[in-house]
Every structure is written in C-alpha cells, then in structure tokens.
XYZ file of C-alpha atoms in Angstrom:
572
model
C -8.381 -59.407 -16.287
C -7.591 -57.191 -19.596
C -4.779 -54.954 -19.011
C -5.675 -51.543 -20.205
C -2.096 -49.562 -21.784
C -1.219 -46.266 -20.722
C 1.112 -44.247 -22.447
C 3.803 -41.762 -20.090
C 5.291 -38.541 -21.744
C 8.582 -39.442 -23.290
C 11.692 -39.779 -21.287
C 14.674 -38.518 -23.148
C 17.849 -40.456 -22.746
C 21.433 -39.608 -24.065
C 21.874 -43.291 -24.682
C 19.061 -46.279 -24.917
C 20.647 -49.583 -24.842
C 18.541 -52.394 -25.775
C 18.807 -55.472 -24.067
C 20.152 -56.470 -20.535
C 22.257 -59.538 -20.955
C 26.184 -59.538 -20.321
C 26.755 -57.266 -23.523
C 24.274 -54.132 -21.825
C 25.748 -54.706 -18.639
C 29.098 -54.088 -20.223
C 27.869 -51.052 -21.773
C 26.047 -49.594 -18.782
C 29.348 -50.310 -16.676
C 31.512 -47.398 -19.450
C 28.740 -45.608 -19.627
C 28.390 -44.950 -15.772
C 31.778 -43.594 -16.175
C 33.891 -46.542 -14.890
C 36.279 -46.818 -18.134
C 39.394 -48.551 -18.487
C 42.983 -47.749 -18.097
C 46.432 -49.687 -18.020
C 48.277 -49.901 -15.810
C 50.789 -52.511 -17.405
C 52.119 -52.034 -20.946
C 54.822 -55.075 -21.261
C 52.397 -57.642 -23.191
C 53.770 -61.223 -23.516
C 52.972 -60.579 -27.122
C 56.334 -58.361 -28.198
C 54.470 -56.192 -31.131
C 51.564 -55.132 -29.182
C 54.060 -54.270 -25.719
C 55.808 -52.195 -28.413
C 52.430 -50.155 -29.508
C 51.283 -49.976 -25.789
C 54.806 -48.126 -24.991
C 54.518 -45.719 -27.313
C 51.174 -44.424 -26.321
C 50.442 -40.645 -24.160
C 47.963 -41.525 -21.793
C 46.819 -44.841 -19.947
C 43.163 -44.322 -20.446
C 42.079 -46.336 -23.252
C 39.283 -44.704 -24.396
C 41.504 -41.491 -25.706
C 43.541 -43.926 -27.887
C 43.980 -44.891 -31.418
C 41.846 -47.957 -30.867
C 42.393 -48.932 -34.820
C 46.207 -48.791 -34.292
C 46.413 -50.680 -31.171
C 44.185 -53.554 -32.806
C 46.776 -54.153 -35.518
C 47.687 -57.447 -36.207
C 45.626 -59.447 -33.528
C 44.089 -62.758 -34.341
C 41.934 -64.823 -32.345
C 37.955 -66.204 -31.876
C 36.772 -62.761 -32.710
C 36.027 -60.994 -35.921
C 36.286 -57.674 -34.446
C 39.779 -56.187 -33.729
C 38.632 -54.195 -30.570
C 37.503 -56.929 -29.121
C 40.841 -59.295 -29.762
C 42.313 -56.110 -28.454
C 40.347 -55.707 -25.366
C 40.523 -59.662 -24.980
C 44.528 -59.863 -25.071
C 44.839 -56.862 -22.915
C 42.437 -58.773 -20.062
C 43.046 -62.147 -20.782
C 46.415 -61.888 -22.283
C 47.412 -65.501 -24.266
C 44.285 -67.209 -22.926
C 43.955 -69.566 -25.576
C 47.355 -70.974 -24.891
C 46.395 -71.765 -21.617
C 47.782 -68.659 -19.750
C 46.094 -66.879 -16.525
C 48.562 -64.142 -16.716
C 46.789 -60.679 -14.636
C 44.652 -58.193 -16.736
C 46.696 -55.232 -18.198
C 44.294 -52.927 -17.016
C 41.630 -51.974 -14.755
C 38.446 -50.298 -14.449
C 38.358 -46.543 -12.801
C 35.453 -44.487 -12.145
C 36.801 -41.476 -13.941
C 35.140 -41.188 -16.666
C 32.412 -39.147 -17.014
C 28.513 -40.352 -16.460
C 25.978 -40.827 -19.647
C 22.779 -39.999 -18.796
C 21.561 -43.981 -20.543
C 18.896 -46.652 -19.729
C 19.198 -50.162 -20.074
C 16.042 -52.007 -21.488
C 15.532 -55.797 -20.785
C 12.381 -58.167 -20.714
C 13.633 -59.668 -17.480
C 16.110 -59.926 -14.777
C 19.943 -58.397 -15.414
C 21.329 -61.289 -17.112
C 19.298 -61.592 -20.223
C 18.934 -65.054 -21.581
C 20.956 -66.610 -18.980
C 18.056 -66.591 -17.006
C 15.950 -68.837 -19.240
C 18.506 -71.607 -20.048
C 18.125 -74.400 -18.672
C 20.076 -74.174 -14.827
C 21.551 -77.341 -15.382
C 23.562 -76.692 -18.536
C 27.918 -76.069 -18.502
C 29.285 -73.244 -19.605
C 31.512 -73.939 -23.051
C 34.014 -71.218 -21.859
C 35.668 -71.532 -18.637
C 34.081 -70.176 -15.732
C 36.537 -67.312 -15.451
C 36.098 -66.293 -18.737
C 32.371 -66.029 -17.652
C 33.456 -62.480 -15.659
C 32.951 -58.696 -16.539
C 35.589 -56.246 -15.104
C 35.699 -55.357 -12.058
C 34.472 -58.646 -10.401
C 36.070 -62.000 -11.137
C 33.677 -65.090 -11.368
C 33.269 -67.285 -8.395
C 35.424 -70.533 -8.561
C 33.452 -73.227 -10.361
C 32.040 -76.635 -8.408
C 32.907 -78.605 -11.782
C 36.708 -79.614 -11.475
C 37.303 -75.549 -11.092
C 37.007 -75.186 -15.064
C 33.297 -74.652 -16.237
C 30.031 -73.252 -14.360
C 26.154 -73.960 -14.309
C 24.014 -71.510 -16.033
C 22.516 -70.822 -12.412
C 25.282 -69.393 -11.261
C 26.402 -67.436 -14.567
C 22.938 -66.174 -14.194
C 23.363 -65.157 -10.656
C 26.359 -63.480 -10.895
C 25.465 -61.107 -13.464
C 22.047 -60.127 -11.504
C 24.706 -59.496 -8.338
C 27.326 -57.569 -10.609
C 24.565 -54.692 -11.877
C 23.640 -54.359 -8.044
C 27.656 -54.452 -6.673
C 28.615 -52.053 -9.538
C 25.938 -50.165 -9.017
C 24.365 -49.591 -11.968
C 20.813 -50.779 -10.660
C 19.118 -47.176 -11.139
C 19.407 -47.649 -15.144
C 18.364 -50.827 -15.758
C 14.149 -51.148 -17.011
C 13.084 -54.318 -16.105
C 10.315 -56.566 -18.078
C 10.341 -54.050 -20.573
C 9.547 -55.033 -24.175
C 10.834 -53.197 -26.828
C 8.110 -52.496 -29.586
C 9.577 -50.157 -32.099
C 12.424 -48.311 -33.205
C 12.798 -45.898 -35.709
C 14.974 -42.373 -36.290
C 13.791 -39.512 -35.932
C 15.351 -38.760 -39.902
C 12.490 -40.790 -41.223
C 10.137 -38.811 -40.304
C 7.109 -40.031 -42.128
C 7.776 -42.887 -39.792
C 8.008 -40.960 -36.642
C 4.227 -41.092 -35.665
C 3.590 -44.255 -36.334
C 6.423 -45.501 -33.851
C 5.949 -43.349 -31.124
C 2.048 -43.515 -31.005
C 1.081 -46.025 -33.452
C -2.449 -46.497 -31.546
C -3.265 -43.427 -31.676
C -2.626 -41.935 -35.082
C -4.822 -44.650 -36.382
C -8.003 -43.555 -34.349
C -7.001 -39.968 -35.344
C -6.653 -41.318 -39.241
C -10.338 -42.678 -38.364
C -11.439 -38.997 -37.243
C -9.536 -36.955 -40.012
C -10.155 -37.987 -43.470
C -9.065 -35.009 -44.674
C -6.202 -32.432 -43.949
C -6.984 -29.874 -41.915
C -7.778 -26.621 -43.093
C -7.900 -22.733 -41.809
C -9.873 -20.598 -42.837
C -9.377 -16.988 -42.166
C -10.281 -13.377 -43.689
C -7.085 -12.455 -45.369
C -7.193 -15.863 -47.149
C -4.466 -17.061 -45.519
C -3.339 -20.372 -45.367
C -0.850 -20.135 -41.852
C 0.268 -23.418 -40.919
C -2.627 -23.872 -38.131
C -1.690 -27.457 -36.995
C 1.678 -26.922 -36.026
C 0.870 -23.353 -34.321
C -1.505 -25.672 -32.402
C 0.444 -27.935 -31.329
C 3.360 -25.792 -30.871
C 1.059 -23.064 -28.857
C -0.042 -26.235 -26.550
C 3.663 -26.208 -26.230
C 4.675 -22.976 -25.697
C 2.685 -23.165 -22.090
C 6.549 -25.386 -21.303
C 8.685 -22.230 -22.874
C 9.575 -25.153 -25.805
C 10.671 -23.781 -29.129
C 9.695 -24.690 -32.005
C 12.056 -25.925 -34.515
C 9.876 -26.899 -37.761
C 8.024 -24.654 -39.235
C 9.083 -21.632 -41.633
C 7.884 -18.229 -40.005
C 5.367 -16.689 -42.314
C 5.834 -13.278 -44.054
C 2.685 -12.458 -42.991
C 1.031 -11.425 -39.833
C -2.723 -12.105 -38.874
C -3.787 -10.975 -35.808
C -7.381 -11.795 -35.649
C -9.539 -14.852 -37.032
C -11.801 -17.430 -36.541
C -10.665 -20.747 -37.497
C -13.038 -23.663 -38.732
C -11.440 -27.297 -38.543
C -13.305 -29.953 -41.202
C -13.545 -33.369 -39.765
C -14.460 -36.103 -41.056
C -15.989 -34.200 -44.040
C -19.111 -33.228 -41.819
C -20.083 -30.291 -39.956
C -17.277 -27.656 -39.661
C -16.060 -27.635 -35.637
C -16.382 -23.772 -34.857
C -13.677 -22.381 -32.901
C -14.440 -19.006 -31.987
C -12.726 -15.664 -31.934
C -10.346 -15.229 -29.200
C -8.309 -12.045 -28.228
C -4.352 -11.212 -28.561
C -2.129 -13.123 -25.761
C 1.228 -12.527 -25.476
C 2.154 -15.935 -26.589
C 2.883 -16.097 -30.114
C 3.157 -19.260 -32.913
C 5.508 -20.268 -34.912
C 4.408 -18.153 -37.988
C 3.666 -15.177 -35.823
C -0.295 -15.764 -35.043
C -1.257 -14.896 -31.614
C -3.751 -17.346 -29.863
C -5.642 -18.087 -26.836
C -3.760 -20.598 -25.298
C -6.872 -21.866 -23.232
C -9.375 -21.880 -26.350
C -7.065 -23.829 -28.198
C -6.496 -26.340 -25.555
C -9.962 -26.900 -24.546
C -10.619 -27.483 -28.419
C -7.318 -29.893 -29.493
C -6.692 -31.415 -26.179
C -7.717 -35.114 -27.419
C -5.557 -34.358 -30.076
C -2.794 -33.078 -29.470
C -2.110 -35.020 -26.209
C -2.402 -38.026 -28.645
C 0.130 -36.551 -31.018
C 3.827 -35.713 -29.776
C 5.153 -33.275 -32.529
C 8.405 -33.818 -33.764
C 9.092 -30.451 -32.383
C 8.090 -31.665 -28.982
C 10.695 -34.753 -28.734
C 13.769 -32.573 -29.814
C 12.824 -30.126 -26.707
C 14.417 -33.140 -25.131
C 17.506 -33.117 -26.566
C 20.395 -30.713 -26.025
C 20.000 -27.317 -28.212
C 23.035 -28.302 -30.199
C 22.024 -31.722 -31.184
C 18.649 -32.917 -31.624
C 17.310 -36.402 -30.379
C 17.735 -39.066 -33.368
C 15.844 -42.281 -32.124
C 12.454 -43.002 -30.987
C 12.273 -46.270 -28.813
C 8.746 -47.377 -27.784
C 8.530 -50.121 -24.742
C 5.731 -52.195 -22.959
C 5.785 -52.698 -19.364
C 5.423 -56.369 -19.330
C 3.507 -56.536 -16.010
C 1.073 -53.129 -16.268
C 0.953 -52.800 -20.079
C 1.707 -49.459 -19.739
C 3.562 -47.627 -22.738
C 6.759 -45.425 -22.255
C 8.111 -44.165 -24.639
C 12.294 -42.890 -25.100
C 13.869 -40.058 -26.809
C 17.763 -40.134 -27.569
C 21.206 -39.814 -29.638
C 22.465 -42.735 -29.701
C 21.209 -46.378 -29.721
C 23.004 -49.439 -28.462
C 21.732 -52.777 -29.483
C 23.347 -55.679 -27.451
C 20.227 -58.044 -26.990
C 21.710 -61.052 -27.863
C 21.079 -63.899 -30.153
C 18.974 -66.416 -28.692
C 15.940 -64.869 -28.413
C 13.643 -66.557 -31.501
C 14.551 -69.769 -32.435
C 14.924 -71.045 -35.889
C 11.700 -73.420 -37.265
C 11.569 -76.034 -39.649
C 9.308 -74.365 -42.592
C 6.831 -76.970 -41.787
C 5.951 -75.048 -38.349
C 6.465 -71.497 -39.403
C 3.731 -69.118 -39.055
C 1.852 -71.691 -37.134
C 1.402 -72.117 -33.333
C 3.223 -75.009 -31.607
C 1.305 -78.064 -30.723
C 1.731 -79.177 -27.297
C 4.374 -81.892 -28.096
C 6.419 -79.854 -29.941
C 9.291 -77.205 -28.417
C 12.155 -75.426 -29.088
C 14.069 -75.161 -26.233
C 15.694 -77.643 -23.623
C 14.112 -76.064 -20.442
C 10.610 -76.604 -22.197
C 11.672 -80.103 -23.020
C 12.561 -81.139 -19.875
C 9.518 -79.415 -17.880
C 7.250 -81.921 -20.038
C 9.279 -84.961 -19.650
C 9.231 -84.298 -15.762
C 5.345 -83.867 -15.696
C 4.432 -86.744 -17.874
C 6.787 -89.199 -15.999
C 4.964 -88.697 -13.108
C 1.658 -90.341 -14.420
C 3.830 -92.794 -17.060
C 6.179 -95.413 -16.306
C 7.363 -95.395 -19.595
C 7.101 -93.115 -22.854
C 7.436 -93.495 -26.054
C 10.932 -92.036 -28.097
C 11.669 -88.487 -27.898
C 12.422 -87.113 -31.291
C 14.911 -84.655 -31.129
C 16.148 -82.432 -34.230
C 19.648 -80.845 -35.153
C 23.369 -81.864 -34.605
C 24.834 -79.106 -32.585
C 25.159 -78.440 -29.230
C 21.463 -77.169 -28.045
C 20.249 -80.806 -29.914
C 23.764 -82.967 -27.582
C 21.874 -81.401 -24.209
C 18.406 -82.588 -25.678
C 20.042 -86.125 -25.975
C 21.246 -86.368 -22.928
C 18.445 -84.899 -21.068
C 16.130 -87.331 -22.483
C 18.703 -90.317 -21.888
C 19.454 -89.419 -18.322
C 15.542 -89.833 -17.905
C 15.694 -93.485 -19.140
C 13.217 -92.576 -21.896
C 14.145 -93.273 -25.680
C 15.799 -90.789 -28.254
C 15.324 -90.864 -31.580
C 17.762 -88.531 -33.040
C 17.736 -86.891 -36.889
C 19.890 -84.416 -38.481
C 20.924 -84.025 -42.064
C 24.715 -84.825 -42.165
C 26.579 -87.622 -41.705
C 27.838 -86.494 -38.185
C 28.449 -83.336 -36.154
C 31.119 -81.288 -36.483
C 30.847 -79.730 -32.991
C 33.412 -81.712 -31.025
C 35.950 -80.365 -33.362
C 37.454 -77.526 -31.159
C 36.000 -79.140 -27.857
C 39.167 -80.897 -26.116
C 37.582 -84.041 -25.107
C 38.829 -83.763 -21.319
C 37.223 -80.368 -20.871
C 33.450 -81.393 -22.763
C 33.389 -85.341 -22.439
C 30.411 -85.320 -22.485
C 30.081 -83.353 -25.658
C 31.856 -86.290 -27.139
C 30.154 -88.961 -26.193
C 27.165 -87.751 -28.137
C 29.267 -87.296 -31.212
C 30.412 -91.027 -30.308
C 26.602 -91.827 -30.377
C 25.633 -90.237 -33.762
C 28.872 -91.905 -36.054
C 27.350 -95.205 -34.231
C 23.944 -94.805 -34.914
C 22.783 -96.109 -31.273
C 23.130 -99.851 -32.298
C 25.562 -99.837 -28.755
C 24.112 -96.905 -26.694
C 20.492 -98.191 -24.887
C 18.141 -95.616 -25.646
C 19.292 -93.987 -28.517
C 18.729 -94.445 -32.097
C 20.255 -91.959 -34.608
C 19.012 -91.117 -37.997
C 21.837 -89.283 -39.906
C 20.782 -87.462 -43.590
C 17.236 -87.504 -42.502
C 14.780 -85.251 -42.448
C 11.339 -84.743 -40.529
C 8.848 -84.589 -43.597
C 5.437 -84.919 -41.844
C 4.066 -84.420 -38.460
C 0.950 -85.396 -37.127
C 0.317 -83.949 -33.529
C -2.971 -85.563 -32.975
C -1.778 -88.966 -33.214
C 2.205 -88.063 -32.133
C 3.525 -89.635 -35.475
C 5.891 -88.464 -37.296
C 7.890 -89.718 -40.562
C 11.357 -89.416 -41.343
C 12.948 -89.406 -45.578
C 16.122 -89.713 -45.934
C 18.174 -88.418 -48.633
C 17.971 -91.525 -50.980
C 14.224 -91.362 -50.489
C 13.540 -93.984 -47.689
C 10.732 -93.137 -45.487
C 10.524 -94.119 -41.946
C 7.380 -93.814 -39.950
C 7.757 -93.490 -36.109
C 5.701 -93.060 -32.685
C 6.827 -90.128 -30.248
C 6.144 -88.500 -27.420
C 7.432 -85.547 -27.533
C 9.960 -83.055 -30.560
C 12.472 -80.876 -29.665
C 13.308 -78.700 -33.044
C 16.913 -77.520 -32.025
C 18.108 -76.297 -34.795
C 19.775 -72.663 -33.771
C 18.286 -69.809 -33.158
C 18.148 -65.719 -34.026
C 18.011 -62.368 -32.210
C 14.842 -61.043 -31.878
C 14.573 -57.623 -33.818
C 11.053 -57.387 -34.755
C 10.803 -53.787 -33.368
C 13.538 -52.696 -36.276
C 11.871 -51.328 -39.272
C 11.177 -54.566 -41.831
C 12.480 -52.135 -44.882
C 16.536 -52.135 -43.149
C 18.973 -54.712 -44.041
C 21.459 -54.064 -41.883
C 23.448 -57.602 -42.660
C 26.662 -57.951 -44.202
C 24.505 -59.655 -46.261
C 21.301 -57.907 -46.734
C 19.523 -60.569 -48.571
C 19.166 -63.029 -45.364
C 17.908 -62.317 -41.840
C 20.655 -61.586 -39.417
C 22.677 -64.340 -37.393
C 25.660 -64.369 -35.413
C 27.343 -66.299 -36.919
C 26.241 -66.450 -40.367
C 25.304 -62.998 -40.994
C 25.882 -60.354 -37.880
C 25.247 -56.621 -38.300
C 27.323 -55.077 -40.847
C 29.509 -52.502 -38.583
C 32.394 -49.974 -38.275
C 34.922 -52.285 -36.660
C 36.432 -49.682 -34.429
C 33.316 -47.662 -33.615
C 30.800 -50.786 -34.092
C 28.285 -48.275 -35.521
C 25.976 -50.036 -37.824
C 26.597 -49.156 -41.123
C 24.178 -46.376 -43.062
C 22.742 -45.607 -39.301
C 24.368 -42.693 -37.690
C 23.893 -42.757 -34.024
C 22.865 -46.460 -33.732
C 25.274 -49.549 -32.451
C 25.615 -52.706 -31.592
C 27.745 -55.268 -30.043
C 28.381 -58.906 -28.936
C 26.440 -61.491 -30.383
C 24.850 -59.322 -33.134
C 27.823 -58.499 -34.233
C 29.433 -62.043 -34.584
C 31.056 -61.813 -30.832
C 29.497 -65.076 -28.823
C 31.835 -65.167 -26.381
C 31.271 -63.342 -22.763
C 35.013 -62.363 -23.087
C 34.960 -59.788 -26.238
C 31.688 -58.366 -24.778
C 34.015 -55.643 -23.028
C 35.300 -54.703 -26.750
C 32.495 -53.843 -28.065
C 31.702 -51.949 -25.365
C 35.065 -50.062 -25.285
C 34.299 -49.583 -29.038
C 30.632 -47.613 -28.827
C 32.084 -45.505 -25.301
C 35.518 -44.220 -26.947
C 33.616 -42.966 -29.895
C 30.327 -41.705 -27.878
C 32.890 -39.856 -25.930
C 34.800 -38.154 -29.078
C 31.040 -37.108 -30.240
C 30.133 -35.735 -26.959
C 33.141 -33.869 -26.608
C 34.110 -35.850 -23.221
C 37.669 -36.567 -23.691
C-alpha cells in the first residue's frame, strides 16, 4: 500500500535537537530545566577544589565554564566535558567511585525544545546487537539523576539490552516523554540566512510542481503602471487573516487603491483576477485587497508556499526563527515541518557505515552486511537448513570486526579473517581482565589461526574481487599474492559515520573540511566552551560528533549548549 505524504503547518520550537540517543536525552534533561549544581567543592584534585572555592553561586550553568576547565586532561578533547566528567566521576580512571560533586535540580527554567529520533529513546543502542558488552563500565553507562542498574557480568560491564532499556525508562522516569518525536526522519536542514535555500528545504515537493506551473515571474499589471510587489502582498494578505506582520518587504511610496491584476502562467492565457473593492486590511506596500478574491484565486499556491515572513511569525518579535528542520513520519509518511533558534545535533556516529569502494553506490547483495546483528540473523536462519557452511569472511581489525569473529566461532562455522596490518592495535588500552575476550582475538590474529579451530587470519590483505553469484571472493596481499576463497557469508566492519545527509552538501563543518566527518578522525569543528559549530550561529552539537564517544562526557556537552542558550535567552 503506497503511503501518500502530508505536510502539517510548521511547529515552531525554541530548540530542535536532532537525534534521541544518550547525547539528546542529556540535552532534553537541561533543557526541561533540571540543571546542575554543587553541592561539594573539595575535589580530590587540589587545583580544581581551589577554582570551585572561589566561585559565587553553586549553579553551574552561571559560571565561567572556560575557567573552571583549566588544566584538565583525560579521554576527552573537550574541556567541558573533562570538567563535567571529574566533577561526576571524580578520578575515575584511577579506579575511584568517589560520590558526584553535584546534582541535578529542577530549577532551571523550561525550553520550549523537541527531540527528533528515528526510533525508540535510546538511539542506536537499540539496534546493536543485545548480546554485545559494554567497553565502559556499567556505571559509567548512567545519565544524572538515575544510576545504572548493577551489571549481571562480574558487576563491571552491561549488555546492550539493558543499556538500551535503561535509557527508554530514564526519558519516561525523568519525564521528558512529551518532547521526544518518535520514528521521525530528519530530511533537511538549512538556516533561515540562506534564504535562496529556504524553499527548497521546507517544501521541496512543492516548489518544483510550482517551478512546473510558473515559467516566468509573476507580473502586475495595473493603471498607474505600477509595479507593487503583488506576490508578497498575496501571500502576506492570506496572512494577515492570522493578524501576522509582515517583515520583508519595503513599503512603497506609492498608494494604489484600485486595480485589476492579471497573473501570466506558464506563458499562456493571462488568469483574470477581477476588480475587488477597498477592505480594511491592507498589504505590505499599502494596497488594499479582497481578502476572499485573493484566496479563492492563490489558495493552491500559497498554501504550498510558506513565506519567509510566515515562519518568523513563529518566533519571538525580538529574534526571528534561524533554522528550518523538515522530518518524515516514518510510519504515516506524513511531513512536519520545525521552525527554531537554535539547533542541537547529538545523533551519534554509527548511523552509516563505512564501505569498501568496491560496494559504494551499489546495493548490498544478500551475503554481504555491515553490521553484527545482520550477521548473526543470517547465520541463525541458514543453520537451520545446513549442517555446515562454508567460512565466513569477515573484514577489519577493530572491535565491531573481534564481535564478528566470535559470533561466527561460537556458531562452530569457519572465519576467515582479513585486515590490512600486521595486527590490531585495539587491546592496547583494554586491561586484559576486564575485555578477555577482546584479547583472545588479538591472540588469534598475531597467530594466524594455525592453533585456534575455525579461524584462519589473513593479515596485509585485502578483498580485491567479489563475486556474489557464486560466493567467491579473492584476497591480494601486499606483496601481490592472490588467494581465491569460498564463503558464505561477508561482514565489511570497517567503522562507521554519522548520518548527516539532511545537512546542506556545500558545508564543511570538519576541523578538516576536506574529508567527511568522523568522530574520531575528523568531528565537527566547535567552540569548546559553547560547542557551537563554527561559522553557524545558532547551531550545536555534542558527543560523538564532536569527538566525545564515551556515555560519560555526554553531560558536558550538554552543560556546554544549556549555559550558553541560557546567556542568549537572557535566563540566568
């Protein structure tokens, strides 16, 4: 059954957030006004306890973030979130579980936001495979406010099922369920600034059937020889019925009180639009109209066409709405569309994963995946009818490729494992009695398999053809050796990207803008104490995006966007 899209009038927002993973539930938690304050200042650490003493108030958000971040090293890039990290973990890498130095109190003040996600609170954590151990300890799994259940797996790590769980339960016991979107995709973003661009992202359908209906501009035609600015007094009469003003258009010098108007479309037949008498409601360059004429005359078109005047009525008077965010509901189809100041991007990192150049632009053949849950569903479903399969090849050395391995292995079904060093280098910051088995794949790979049943490794090789009809593949290594193999199934696991396909292509919004962006290679290039995005007033990001992969400096970033969304809005 075709779905047929609807498009809603536009919802204006003080804050859109995009994406509904731990870093948007982070953000919706400050933004619903529950904001932190301390309620300890002696840190183990001797120079920040000394900063910490000599500040006014306890609320964090009113405080000289940049100053209390001096000096603070850790797994984080971003000095808010080392801050935020040492002041509720304090000396967690050294093993400590000393308390929090602060806690989270609704007295902040509410920010009328939305929170957009393509499924369930949680984000990604729903689609990974249930099965899978946390790298960070299960506590460090927590947002504020509501500490993480104690783990089943020797009290230290957790299941992606239940890190899933708990942040669906957290948005519902915080209560922050009435501004979270569900299944909503995000199709386009763009700022109200650009405006050539605003029409095409907030009703991209239909200004192409209108481009199809008017070749040329539109033109009035009047007695005096006038040339009023007719489509905007249109528009902004269709308007007026709401008591909207009109912000756009110059008022004319000139005053015309009565005309008759002819529209050209199309180059054909002028569309006669007859006289109509004086009404009280006046345009924007002082023409006088019959509201009900007009209406009956542009109503395909204008209800097509949301003037730019239109989505600032939105907005407060003093500040007009900068952002444009158009969504699909992923069950209806229907189209809504969001008005607002500020944008928060927090959608994570995992959502498109990297391909080998061989498979880009090209749909998957059904042996070939990208991700272990997909893996694993096929290996499930052909052992029922098979007794045996033939090797699984499985690409990449890091950890998304060690799960792959052992998936396959724990199925008693042969690996055949490539990747172009001589080894991984994951295990490297991985004690061995907290991610065994971690190391036991790394074990595997400097071996080669010749000891480990099931497993055969292929170090600096590289897949150089694949034939899905016949499930061959063939391996060259770096000396030129070619190696021709049988397979079952591939798993290309080779990293992966955020999804930001609804950004305009033309930013480059990378430290580095020359390469797509990555967390860890090449996050967003932002303020570090505001975590606005550099060269885009009102829009901001945080966690992954911005280099922070680690549930436990989420909260920073957060801090980061709220203290300075409060300064704008004049909240403190």
């Amino acid at each position: 059954m075709r779905i047929i899209q609807k498009e809603n009038n536009i919802i204006y927002k003080d804050v859109v957030v995009i994406g509904n993973g731990p870093s948007g539930i982070a953000m919706s938690l400050l933004l619903s006004g529950k904001i932190p304050y301390l309620t300890v200042n002696n840190h183990p650490d001797e120079m920040l306890a000394a900063r910490l003493k000599n500040i006014k108030s306890s609320c964090l958000l009113t405080q000289d973030l940049e100053y209390l971040s001096q000096g603070l090293e850790g797994r984080s890039q971003n000095p808010v979130s080392l801050l935020m990290d040492a002041l509720l973990h304090p000396y967690a890498d050294l093993g400590y579980e000393f308390e929090p130095l602060l806690e989270f109190r609704k007295n902040g003040k509410e920010i009328d936001h939305v929170v957009l996600g393509r499924g369930p609170p949680g984000g990604s954590w729903h689609r990974i495979d249930p099965d899978v151990l946390t790298l960070s300890l299960g506590s460090w799994m927590a947002l504020p406010g509501i500490p993480f259940p104690s783990c089943t797996v020797n009290e230290k790590r957790a299941f992606a099922r239940d890190v899933a769980a708990y942040y669906e339960k957290y948005v519902t016991q915080m209560e922050l369920t009435a501004y979270f979107k569900t299944n909503t995709l995000v199709g386009s973003l763009v700022s109200t600034v650009d405006e050539p661009n605003i029409q095409s992202a907030v009703s991209e359908g239909s200004f192409r059937d209108m481009a199809e209906r008017v070749k040329s501009p539109i033109e009035p035609v009047n007695e005096n020889n006038d040339t009023p600015c007719f489509l905007a007094n249109a528009l902004n009469c269709l308007l007026s019925r709401n008591n909207r003003k009109n912000r756009l258009c110059r008022r004319s010098k000139n005053t015309y009180q009565e005309s008759s108007f002819k529209l050209k479309v199309n180059k054909s037949e002028p569309i006669i639009i007859p006289k109509y008498e004086r009404k009280r409601s006046r345009s924007c360059c002082g023409y006088q109209y019959d509201l009900y004429q007009i209406s009956q005359s542009l109503d395909s078109f204008a209800n097509s066409v949301p003037s730019y005047n239109q989505l600032n009525s939105y907005s407060n008077d003093e500040q007009a709405a900068r952002w444009i965010i158009k969504t699909t509901d992923t069950d209806t189809g229907n189209i809504q569309t969001y008005s607002c100041k500020y944008v928060v991007l927090a959608c994570g990192a995992n959502d498109s994963p990297n391909r080998l150049e061989m498979f880009k632009n090209k749909s998957d053949p059904e042996c070939l995946v990208h991700d272990l849950r997909s893996l694993e569903a096929k290996l499930d479903e052909s052992l029922k009818v098979a007794d045996a399969l033939d090797p699984v090849l499985v690409v990449g050395a890091g950890l998304s490729a060690a799960d792959a391995v052992m998936a396959v292995r724990q199925r008693n079904v042969p690996v055949v494992h490539i990747f172009r060093g001589k080894s991984a280098e994951f295990t490297k910051q991985l004690p061995e009695n907290m991610y065994p088995e971690y190391h036991k794949v790394h074990q595997m790979m400097n071996d080669g398999g010749s000891t480990y049943p099931h497993y055969k490794a292929y170090p600096e090789h590289s897949l150089s053809e694949f034939d899905a009809e016949s499930k061959t593949v063939k391996l060259i290594s770096g000396r030129g050796e070619e190696v021709k193999l049988n397979i079952s199934f591939a798993a290309i696991l080779i990293g992966s990207k955020p999804n930001l396909s609804f950004l305009p292509s033309s930013w480059k919004l990378g430290i580095y803008k020359d390469k797509d962006i990555e967390a860890k290679t090449n996050p967003l290039n932002i303020n570090p104490f505001t975590h606005e995005v550099i060269g885009r007033e009102g829009l901001f990001a945080l966690g992954p995006l911005t280099g922070d992969n680690f549930v436990r400096f989420l909260t920073g970033g957060a801090v980061a966007v709220c203290s300075e969304l409060y300064k704008r809005m004049n909240l403190i």
